[in-house]
Structures are given as C-alpha cells and as structure tokens.
Amino acid sequence: MNRSDLQTLGERELAKQQSTGCRLLCCGSTPCLSSGGTAVQEVFKGILKENKDLKAELAVVSTGCMGPCSRGPLVRVQRQGEPDVIYEKVTPELAQEIFKKHVSGEDTNQAEANILPGDIPFFSKQKKVVLANSGLIDPERLEDYVAQGGYMALANALREMTPEEVCSEIIDSGLRGRGGAGYPSGLKWNLVRRAKTDKKYVVANGDEGDPGAYMDRTLMESDPHRVLEGMAIAGYAVGAEQGFIYVRGEYPIAAKRLEKAIRMAERRGLLGSRVMDTAFNFRIDIRIGAGAFVCGEETALMASIMGRRGQPIPRPPYPAQSGLWGYPTLINNVETFGSIAPIINNGAEWFAGIGTAKSRGTKIFALAGQVENTGLIEVPMGISLREIVFDIGGGVPNGHTFKAAQTGGPSGGCIPADYLDTPVDYDSLRELGSIMGSGGLVVMDDTTSMPDVAKYFMEFCMDESCGKCVPCRVGTVQLYRILERVTAGIATRNDLTIMEELCTMMQETSLCGLGQSAPNPLLSTLRYFRHEYEALIKDDLPLTSDRFALATSSVLPRQEVS
Amino acid sequence: MVKNKSRRAAEIEHPSGDPRFNLVDRTLKRFQYQQDALIEVLHTAQEVFGFLEDDLLIYVARQLKLPLSWVYGVATFYHFFSLKPQGEHTCTVCMGTACYVKQAAEIVAMLQAEFGVAPGQTTADDKLSVATARCLGSCGLAPVIVIDSDVLGRQTADSTLAEIKARLSGQIRARQLEAASANDEVEEMEAETL
Ligand SMILES: Cc1cc2nc3c(=O)[nH]c(=O)nc-3n(C[C@H](O)[C@H](O)[C@H](O)COP(=O)(O)O)c2cc1C
Ligand code: FES
C-alpha cells in the first residue's frame, strides 16, 4: 500500500461513516466495561441484529476511553449534521431509550437527565492531541484510524523527509520524554541516528509501573495504531528495522489490541518489509512484562526483553550507545511515541506553540483519588494544578478539603494546597520536590495522613527494589522500619534526623532511578507536612518492651512472593 | 547469558506424555528455542499449567539449554510467576495509590478476617487464593478488585465478601469482560476483499 492507496482507503471509510445516519459510540475501555458497559453494548447489538434493515443507517462502535471514567458507562451519539450527544451512567434500559430517541425518532425524554453537556470544564479545559482519536474510533479497526488521517505522517516522512530532517523536526518541536525524566526526545533520536552499526532497535516503554496511573494503558487500548506509527517513524529516523513494545503484564487487553493492530498494519504493508513500497523495513514485536516495577527503568526493561532478571545496569553506556544485545537502542515512553505523528503532520512550530517555554505540548494525566471526576485528561503544559483539580476534576467530594496532590508515584512527591497555582510543567514540579512523572495525579483530602502515605510508598519501593545495590535494598527497609515506628507513635526526634540522612545517602549512591528517587515521597511530605510527623513523635517515651521489640526487630515480616 | 541461537537438532519430549507440554513446545518453537525467549515461554507455561512447578522449570531449562538456577532466578524475580498452585478462585485486591487512598486496605483486612488468608496465600481447602496488585490501571473506579479475571470497581469490604461468597457457592460464574466489536463481521468481509 502506498500513499495514494492510503488516502483512498481513508476517504472511503470516512464517506461510509458519514453516510451512516447514526453512530452509537460505546466506550469499550476497562472502566466502562466493568461498570456495566458490556450489557449496554449488547442491547445495541441486539437491536442491530433484530433489525437487519438498519445496518445502512446505524452503526454501533466499541471505542476506546472517552475520559470521564467515573461517569461510565458512556455512550456518544453521532448524527450527521447535529452536535454529538454524550450520555453518562447508561444502563440497559436507558440504552433502549437512547435508541428510541435518536434512531427511531420517538419523542422520549427518559434519558435526558443523563446527558453530559459537552461544554463542562471537564471537556473545555482539555486539549486533545495524543488522545485526539481516543473514544472516537474503534481501536480494533485500522480503517477507523486511517479515516482520521492515520499513517499519513509515516507516509509523508518516508516520502518527503530524510531521517535527519525527521530528527530535527522532533528537536524543534521541543518534545520531552513523557516517561518521567523529561529528556529531550529529539536529542536522543539524533544520538541513535548517528551511531554507526548494522543493527539498531526501537523500544516503546509501556510498562507503566506507577500505581495510580493508567495513561499508557488507555493510549495503547484506545489508539494502538498511533503508537505503532510513532515507532515506525522513529525507526525510519534512527535507522532501525526492529521495534519492541513492552507491555505491562497486568494489561492483557492492551497487548491483545496491539497484537491485532500489528497484524493488520503488516497485512496492509504499513509495517513489515518494504513499508509503503519504500526500501524501509520495520517489524514490531510485543513483549509482555511479568510484574516488576523496576522493569520500567530502561536498562532493566531491556534485560527483561532479553529474557533475564529485570535488574538495572549502571549508565553510561546509555541505551542509545549500547542497548539491546549491545546495539544502539532508542527507548521512549508510549505517550512520547503517541506525540510523534501529530508533530510530523502539523509541524514542529505548531507543537512548540502549545505549553510553556521549556515544556512544550500536552500531557496526559490520570486523575484519581479523592476528586469528583476521576478519569483520563489531556491538558496543555503549564496549566495550573488548581484548574486540573477544581475545574476539570470538579473538586474534592463529600465536603472534605483538598490537602495535597501526589504526582510521579513512588518517585514523586506531594504538592500541598499552598502551591495549587503552580503551573504544571517539568521544571516547576521539580522545584517543588516532586516530578511530572508519567502522569499519575492522585488527589488526597484532609482525611489522609501524610506519614502514612510516605510509609505506603516506602513499602512499595522496598517490595520492588530489585536488590542489586545496597543503598536501595537496605535503605528502603531501614526507612520503612523507621516510618513504621513513626506511624505507631513510638519514634524519637532522632529518628527524623536519621531518616533525612538516609534519604540523602540513597539519592546519592543508588544504582538506578528507583533507589535515587525512592526518598522523594518521604522528603516532600517532611518538607510540607513536618508538623504531622512531629505530632506523632514522643521524645520522652519510656523504652517499653513493645517499643524495644519494634526498634530492634531485625527482619520485617515480608509479603510472600506469590 | 550464553549466546546460543542455534536451533535444536533433536527435541526432547517430556516423558510424562502430558499433552499440555505440547503447548509449551509450540511457544518454544515459535521463538526457535532462543534463550532470550525465556520469559515468553514461562508465560505460556504458567498459562497452561496454572503455576510453575519444579518439573516444568526443569523442562524449560533443558529445552532452552539454560542452567536451572538461571530459570529459577527469572521465575522468582517476577511477581507474575507463581511457583505454588492457586486456589479454584482468585481474588486480587488493588493496593495501588488510588485504591489505597480509597481504603482498599479494609478489603484486605476483611479477607484475612473472614477467610484467614493473607495476600499470597490460599485457603486450606484450595478454594480461594488472595493476592494484592500494584494498580490494575482502572484507578477511576477505585477501589478495584479482580475476581477470576473479572474487574470489579468501587468495591467495599461488604460487596467483596458478597461477591466471593456467591462465587464460592457457584452462583456466579465468571463474566466475560471483553466485548467484541460490533463491526467485526464487516471488518472480516473487508479483509477478504483486499
Ligand atoms: C524505577 C523507574 C521506573 C520507571 N518506570 C517507567 C515507566 O513505567 N514507564 C516509562 O515510560 N518510563 C519509566 N521510567 C523511565 C525510563 O527509564 C526511561 O527514562 C523512559 O522510558 C524514557 O522514555 P522517554 O524519554 O520517552 O520518557 C522509569 C524509570 C525508573 C528509574
Ligand atoms: S490504583 Fe488501583 S487500579 Fe490504579
């Protein structure tokens, strides 16, 4: 398939969609399906099966995530020439009413109360670039993606741009890695491009180990072809012929959809050998993770792709110099790859025009925790935290007040209410002692105890430490034990000092990012909520046998490995 | 790891003649007995056998010409692989951040109190295994549990207990979460014409 075939395919599919009188788009993402979406889809499909004559004017489409997950199951009604209508919390009965109103044209208002207005801040404050197709297309159909202009960026890059030009386009766009650290992507691409070896690899990091975050899962489930297209463009730019996409083991649907997407793209000649009738070959294989947080770290991830224990190795050499099987390897987060096609299509300037001076473009956040509207959002960089939590998120429910927002998961920190007006970008968050991270944003209200949160994350890091380096393996255990004493109310002031010393030691001496950043949640809660720790500390506590036992217990009862 | 990508000359068949080994063999063949495919092979092995017993690990090690210690090291490194048999039903409680701040710990405490099993354990009658997970990617529905691969959101200790009891007594069988696309037929048709 070449460029003009692609165009024809897209136009044909678009014409077909537009000639369909009514399209019922049902969210087929995990949150909606598990809150009753399956039954809703069955109602629509049943209707379609009974009325075969409706086939020309009615289409039922199972789409990816529409965003406001807490309001699911969601159904979007698309009628030619009319604005879309979105229904929330749809039940099988309501599905019947929706069908009657929009397809049969009956005058019923039963479902009126469940209409989600399209102009609420949840939608209007967002800017969809990477998630542009999410919730609008059927992720299992290549044609749907092509109808939205899919694979055009790859076609244009292959025909009109040299690999060098692709790299400079990415550099000019100012795109920074969405996996956490925010390294400029174009520079990384250029490093791999300049390496002179016969083999190179491209790896998409879809491990998403950060608990409380599900942006990457949603992207892979809702628009798998976008990730593949981004990887293929990267392959062309750096001169690689083989790509791997590493999907977290907990995400079977994402893996299944990607697998199907790769098969379909290969059948159409959009991947595989001689991509779009050019001399460029690019294969993509999926690797399924097996449940280890540290495998999100790039060197550990590569060890895991090679079938080994996912333990990091010291850098340098960086993967761009020596990665998979010793060859230069480009490794980016899946959301980073998701941003590539829009940049090639609309130009670097357009992308650089969104966001702030040092953080360009948009970022997807998974909004969760104690907030009214939980769900997946995509916002321009530089938006204030207040807008995210209160306008898009709808504030804290049940009459509680906002206490802190946690970003960056176990490598990040908490941002207290005083800093709600800080713009959300890589550098401002870092100044506050947190990080942008991969995009998990968990809101905590006044019922949350901060030492408890710190203990929670320390337990996470202790469990997930791979055990290779001493500062991380031993440091996390020691910190966890002190935090246990703190939360039990038997710690001393001296313990706080020891904790701070240990934190610095771990940051400076750990082998990989896991250990270096494990102290962050603790340090940031100490920084903003020190009074909570101090309230738990009793200096004049007598040394009871309980306290003595806790203070001297040598090995913690750890969870059994299952 | 020893670099050895050569195809095996003669395949060793498992002496027990258990047909499930054929499925493992199929994955081995698909990856051409490459040692790098160890994790893929273990995934398949766990899928067909339910857990990785010693015999199975020895078989995989032989087939891939890897030291058993290497295979064991990989199998124990990843949380996903289980070296112990699982109960008839499994209940996984998410303890990711979003679920944690929404009191998922209460569900774990309830399971311990009601069934006497901590995460990672199976009841004595082999009916129920309990596990915890670090985020199941459905944080919008926190707290989330997975029972027999069905994802259930917005759970409380009570609703979880009711669900487990219903399953243990056989009232509910596993629901199928995955909804197939309504346009599957159309797509197949189009695929044919191309
Ligand atoms: C402990 C640890 C966990 C990580 N987890 C992830 C992850 O889940 N997803 C991800 O994309 N990057 C993760 N990273 C970052 C990767 O090492 C790497 O920087 C990233 O994939 C590069 O892609 P980017 O430049 O597009 O951000 C993790 C890093 C560390 C140290
Ligand atoms: S934290 Fe439980 S599903 Fe994400």
PDB file of N, CA, C and O in Angstrom, chain A residues 245-282:
ATOM      1  N   ILE A 245       7.652  -3.486  21.700  1.00  0.00           N
ATOM      2  CA  ILE A 245       6.807  -2.715  22.588  1.00  0.00           C
ATOM      3  C   ILE A 245       6.581  -3.558  23.826  1.00  0.00           C
ATOM      4  O   ILE A 245       6.149  -4.701  23.749  1.00  0.00           O
ATOM      5  N   TYR A 246       6.997  -3.003  24.951  1.00  0.00           N
ATOM      6  CA  TYR A 246       6.984  -3.754  26.210  1.00  0.00           C
ATOM      7  C   TYR A 246       5.726  -3.363  26.983  1.00  0.00           C
ATOM      8  O   TYR A 246       5.588  -2.239  27.451  1.00  0.00           O
ATOM      9  N   VAL A 247       4.784  -4.306  27.068  1.00  0.00           N
ATOM     10  CA  VAL A 247       3.500  -4.021  27.699  1.00  0.00           C
ATOM     11  C   VAL A 247       3.448  -4.688  29.063  1.00  0.00           C
ATOM     12  O   VAL A 247       3.849  -5.841  29.225  1.00  0.00           O
ATOM     13  N   ARG A 248       2.941  -3.956  30.021  1.00  0.00           N
ATOM     14  CA  ARG A 248       2.833  -4.474  31.376  1.00  0.00           C
ATOM     15  C   ARG A 248       1.925  -5.709  31.400  1.00  0.00           C
ATOM     16  O   ARG A 248       0.896  -5.753  30.725  1.00  0.00           O
ATOM     17  N   GLY A 249       2.316  -6.716  32.195  1.00  0.00           N
ATOM     18  CA  GLY A 249       1.566  -7.968  32.245  1.00  0.00           C
ATOM     19  C   GLY A 249       0.134  -7.801  32.719  1.00  0.00           C
ATOM     20  O   GLY A 249      -0.744  -8.601  32.392  1.00  0.00           O
ATOM     21  N   GLU A 250      -0.124  -6.740  33.482  1.00  0.00           N
ATOM     22  CA  GLU A 250      -1.471  -6.524  34.006  1.00  0.00           C
ATOM     23  C   GLU A 250      -2.422  -5.984  32.948  1.00  0.00           C
ATOM     24  O   GLU A 250      -3.596  -5.767  33.219  1.00  0.00           O
ATOM     25  N   TYR A 251      -1.921  -5.721  31.741  1.00  0.00           N
ATOM     26  CA  TYR A 251      -2.749  -5.098  30.712  1.00  0.00           C
ATOM     27  C   TYR A 251      -3.000  -6.037  29.532  1.00  0.00           C
ATOM     28  O   TYR A 251      -2.550  -5.786  28.418  1.00  0.00           O
ATOM     29  N   PRO A 252      -3.737  -7.121  29.751  1.00  0.00           N
ATOM     30  CA  PRO A 252      -3.907  -8.074  28.642  1.00  0.00           C
ATOM     31  C   PRO A 252      -4.668  -7.496  27.450  1.00  0.00           C
ATOM     32  O   PRO A 252      -4.378  -7.837  26.303  1.00  0.00           O
ATOM     33  N   ILE A 253      -5.634  -6.608  27.715  1.00  0.00           N
ATOM     34  CA  ILE A 253      -6.414  -6.065  26.589  1.00  0.00           C
ATOM     35  C   ILE A 253      -5.527  -5.201  25.704  1.00  0.00           C
ATOM     36  O   ILE A 253      -5.603  -5.257  24.475  1.00  0.00           O
ATOM     37  N   ALA A 254      -4.658  -4.413  26.346  1.00  0.00           N
ATOM     38  CA  ALA A 254      -3.746  -3.577  25.566  1.00  0.00           C
ATOM     39  C   ALA A 254      -2.872  -4.447  24.672  1.00  0.00           C
ATOM     40  O   ALA A 254      -2.685  -4.159  23.484  1.00  0.00           O
ATOM     41  N   ALA A 255      -2.359  -5.538  25.230  1.00  0.00           N
ATOM     42  CA  ALA A 255      -1.485  -6.416  24.448  1.00  0.00           C
ATOM     43  C   ALA A 255      -2.251  -7.027  23.283  1.00  0.00           C
ATOM     44  O   ALA A 255      -1.752  -7.101  22.162  1.00  0.00           O
ATOM     45  N   LYS A 256      -3.489  -7.420  23.546  1.00  0.00           N
ATOM     46  CA  LYS A 256      -4.287  -8.061  22.500  1.00  0.00           C
ATOM     47  C   LYS A 256      -4.559  -7.082  21.359  1.00  0.00           C
ATOM     48  O   LYS A 256      -4.442  -7.427  20.184  1.00  0.00           O
ATOM     49  N   ARG A 257      -4.907  -5.858  21.732  1.00  0.00           N
ATOM     50  CA  ARG A 257      -5.220  -4.877  20.682  1.00  0.00           C
ATOM     51  C   ARG A 257      -3.994  -4.513  19.876  1.00  0.00           C
ATOM     52  O   ARG A 257      -4.062  -4.336  18.666  1.00  0.00           O
ATOM     53  N   LEU A 258      -2.851  -4.388  20.571  1.00  0.00           N
ATOM     54  CA  LEU A 258      -1.620  -4.056  19.850  1.00  0.00           C
ATOM     55  C   LEU A 258      -1.259  -5.176  18.888  1.00  0.00           C
ATOM     56  O   LEU A 258      -0.867  -4.934  17.747  1.00  0.00           O
ATOM     57  N   GLU A 259      -1.431  -6.388  19.361  1.00  0.00           N
ATOM     58  CA  GLU A 259      -1.107  -7.559  18.532  1.00  0.00           C
ATOM     59  C   GLU A 259      -1.935  -7.519  17.255  1.00  0.00           C
ATOM     60  O   GLU A 259      -1.435  -7.687  16.139  1.00  0.00           O
ATOM     61  N   LYS A 260      -3.241  -7.268  17.439  1.00  0.00           N
ATOM     62  CA  LYS A 260      -4.143  -7.218  16.294  1.00  0.00           C
ATOM     63  C   LYS A 260      -3.759  -6.062  15.371  1.00  0.00           C
ATOM     64  O   LYS A 260      -3.746  -6.207  14.147  1.00  0.00           O
ATOM     65  N   ALA A 261      -3.437  -4.917  15.982  1.00  0.00           N
ATOM     66  CA  ALA A 261      -3.079  -3.744  15.181  1.00  0.00           C
ATOM     67  C   ALA A 261      -1.828  -4.026  14.352  1.00  0.00           C
ATOM     68  O   ALA A 261      -1.765  -3.661  13.174  1.00  0.00           O
ATOM     69  N   ILE A 262      -0.844  -4.698  14.946  1.00  0.00           N
ATOM     70  CA  ILE A 262       0.386  -5.002  14.204  1.00  0.00           C
ATOM     71  C   ILE A 262       0.059  -5.913  13.029  1.00  0.00           C
ATOM     72  O   ILE A 262       0.508  -5.693  11.902  1.00  0.00           O
ATOM     73  N   ARG A 263      -0.769  -6.917  13.285  1.00  0.00           N
ATOM     74  CA  ARG A 263      -1.139  -7.850  12.212  1.00  0.00           C
ATOM     75  C   ARG A 263      -1.812  -7.118  11.063  1.00  0.00           C
ATOM     76  O   ARG A 263      -1.499  -7.323   9.890  1.00  0.00           O
ATOM     77  N   MET A 264      -2.756  -6.241  11.408  1.00  0.00           N
ATOM     78  CA  MET A 264      -3.485  -5.535  10.354  1.00  0.00           C
ATOM     79  C   MET A 264      -2.578  -4.602   9.571  1.00  0.00           C
ATOM     80  O   MET A 264      -2.660  -4.510   8.352  1.00  0.00           O
ATOM     81  N   ALA A 265      -1.691  -3.898  10.314  1.00  0.00           N
ATOM     82  CA  ALA A 265      -0.787  -2.970   9.629  1.00  0.00           C
ATOM     83  C   ALA A 265       0.166  -3.728   8.722  1.00  0.00           C
ATOM     84  O   ALA A 265       0.496  -3.265   7.624  1.00  0.00           O
ATOM     85  N   GLU A 266       0.592  -4.905   9.167  1.00  0.00           N
ATOM     86  CA  GLU A 266       1.501  -5.690   8.324  1.00  0.00           C
ATOM     87  C   GLU A 266       0.790  -6.161   7.067  1.00  0.00           C
ATOM     88  O   GLU A 266       1.353  -6.171   5.971  1.00  0.00           O
ATOM     89  N   ARG A 267      -0.477  -6.551   7.225  1.00  0.00           N
ATOM     90  CA  ARG A 267      -1.231  -7.035   6.070  1.00  0.00           C
ATOM     91  C   ARG A 267      -1.377  -5.941   5.016  1.00  0.00           C
ATOM     92  O   ARG A 267      -1.397  -6.194   3.834  1.00  0.00           O
ATOM     93  N   ARG A 268      -1.480  -4.707   5.489  1.00  0.00           N
ATOM     94  CA  ARG A 268      -1.650  -3.597   4.538  1.00  0.00           C
ATOM     95  C   ARG A 268      -0.318  -3.020   4.077  1.00  0.00           C
ATOM     96  O   ARG A 268      -0.294  -1.979   3.423  1.00  0.00           O
ATOM     97  N   GLY A 269       0.762  -3.594   4.529  1.00  0.00           N
ATOM     98  CA  GLY A 269       2.066  -3.082   4.108  1.00  0.00           C
ATOM     99  C   GLY A 269       2.460  -1.776   4.776  1.00  0.00           C
ATOM    100  O   GLY A 269       3.247  -0.997   4.236  1.00  0.00           O
ATOM    101  N   LEU A 270       1.890  -1.514   5.952  1.00  0.00           N
ATOM    102  CA  LEU A 270       2.260  -0.292   6.672  1.00  0.00           C
ATOM    103  C   LEU A 270       3.366  -0.575   7.689  1.00  0.00           C
ATOM    104  O   LEU A 270       3.961   0.323   8.256  1.00  0.00           O
ATOM    105  N   LEU A 271       3.589  -1.852   7.924  1.00  0.00           N
ATOM    106  CA  LEU A 271       4.704  -2.301   8.759  1.00  0.00           C
ATOM    107  C   LEU A 271       5.246  -3.545   8.065  1.00  0.00           C
ATOM    108  O   LEU A 271       4.619  -4.071   7.154  1.00  0.00           O
ATOM    109  N   GLY A 272       6.393  -4.021   8.536  1.00  0.00           N
ATOM    110  CA  GLY A 272       6.948  -5.229   7.928  1.00  0.00           C
ATOM    111  C   GLY A 272       8.027  -4.876   6.925  1.00  0.00           C
ATOM    112  O   GLY A 272       8.733  -3.892   7.099  1.00  0.00           O
ATOM    113  N   SER A 273       8.141  -5.683   5.872  1.00  0.00           N
ATOM    114  CA  SER A 273       9.194  -5.350   4.918  1.00  0.00           C
ATOM    115  C   SER A 273       8.648  -4.431   3.832  1.00  0.00           C
ATOM    116  O   SER A 273       7.474  -4.498   3.465  1.00  0.00           O
ATOM    117  N   ARG A 274       9.502  -3.587   3.337  1.00  0.00           N
ATOM    118  CA  ARG A 274       9.155  -2.605   2.318  1.00  0.00           C
ATOM    119  C   ARG A 274       7.896  -1.814   2.683  1.00  0.00           C
ATOM    120  O   ARG A 274       6.866  -1.888   2.024  1.00  0.00           O
ATOM    121  N   VAL A 275       8.023  -1.053   3.752  1.00  0.00           N
ATOM    122  CA  VAL A 275       6.893  -0.275   4.259  1.00  0.00           C
ATOM    123  C   VAL A 275       6.441   0.735   3.208  1.00  0.00           C
ATOM    124  O   VAL A 275       7.249   1.521   2.706  1.00  0.00           O
ATOM    125  N   MET A 276       5.175   0.687   2.851  1.00  0.00           N
ATOM    126  CA  MET A 276       4.579   1.601   1.865  1.00  0.00           C
ATOM    127  C   MET A 276       5.394   1.658   0.575  1.00  0.00           C
ATOM    128  O   MET A 276       5.644   2.736   0.030  1.00  0.00           O
ATOM    129  N   ASP A 277       5.825   0.504   0.120  1.00  0.00           N
ATOM    130  CA  ASP A 277       6.578   0.392  -1.133  1.00  0.00           C
ATOM    131  C   ASP A 277       7.870   1.213  -1.151  1.00  0.00           C
ATOM    132  O   ASP A 277       8.287   1.713  -2.189  1.00  0.00           O
ATOM    133  N   THR A 278       8.490   1.394  -0.004  1.00  0.00           N
ATOM    134  CA  THR A 278       9.795   2.049   0.002  1.00  0.00           C
ATOM    135  C   THR A 278      10.829   1.018   0.433  1.00  0.00           C
ATOM    136  O   THR A 278      10.484  -0.133   0.705  1.00  0.00           O
ATOM    137  N   ALA A 279      12.064   1.438   0.549  1.00  0.00           N
ATOM    138  CA  ALA A 279      13.106   0.481   0.923  1.00  0.00           C
ATOM    139  C   ALA A 279      13.174   0.285   2.440  1.00  0.00           C
ATOM    140  O   ALA A 279      14.029  -0.447   2.939  1.00  0.00           O
ATOM    141  N   PHE A 280      12.278   0.929   3.159  1.00  0.00           N
ATOM    142  CA  PHE A 280      12.337   0.886   4.626  1.00  0.00           C
ATOM    143  C   PHE A 280      11.595  -0.344   5.177  1.00  0.00           C
ATOM    144  O   PHE A 280      10.454  -0.603   4.821  1.00  0.00           O
ATOM    145  N   ASN A 281      12.286  -1.133   6.008  1.00  0.00           N
ATOM    146  CA  ASN A 281      11.659  -2.287   6.653  1.00  0.00           C
ATOM    147  C   ASN A 281      11.525  -2.005   8.145  1.00  0.00           C
ATOM    148  O   ASN A 281      12.452  -1.477   8.749  1.00  0.00           O
ATOM    149  N   PHE A 282      10.397  -2.386   8.696  1.00  0.00           N
ATOM    150  CA  PHE A 282      10.257  -2.201  10.144  1.00  0.00           C
ATOM    151  C   PHE A 282       9.270  -3.211  10.717  1.00  0.00           C
ATOM    152  O   PHE A 282       8.094  -3.215  10.372  1.00  0.00           O
TER     153      PHE A 282
END
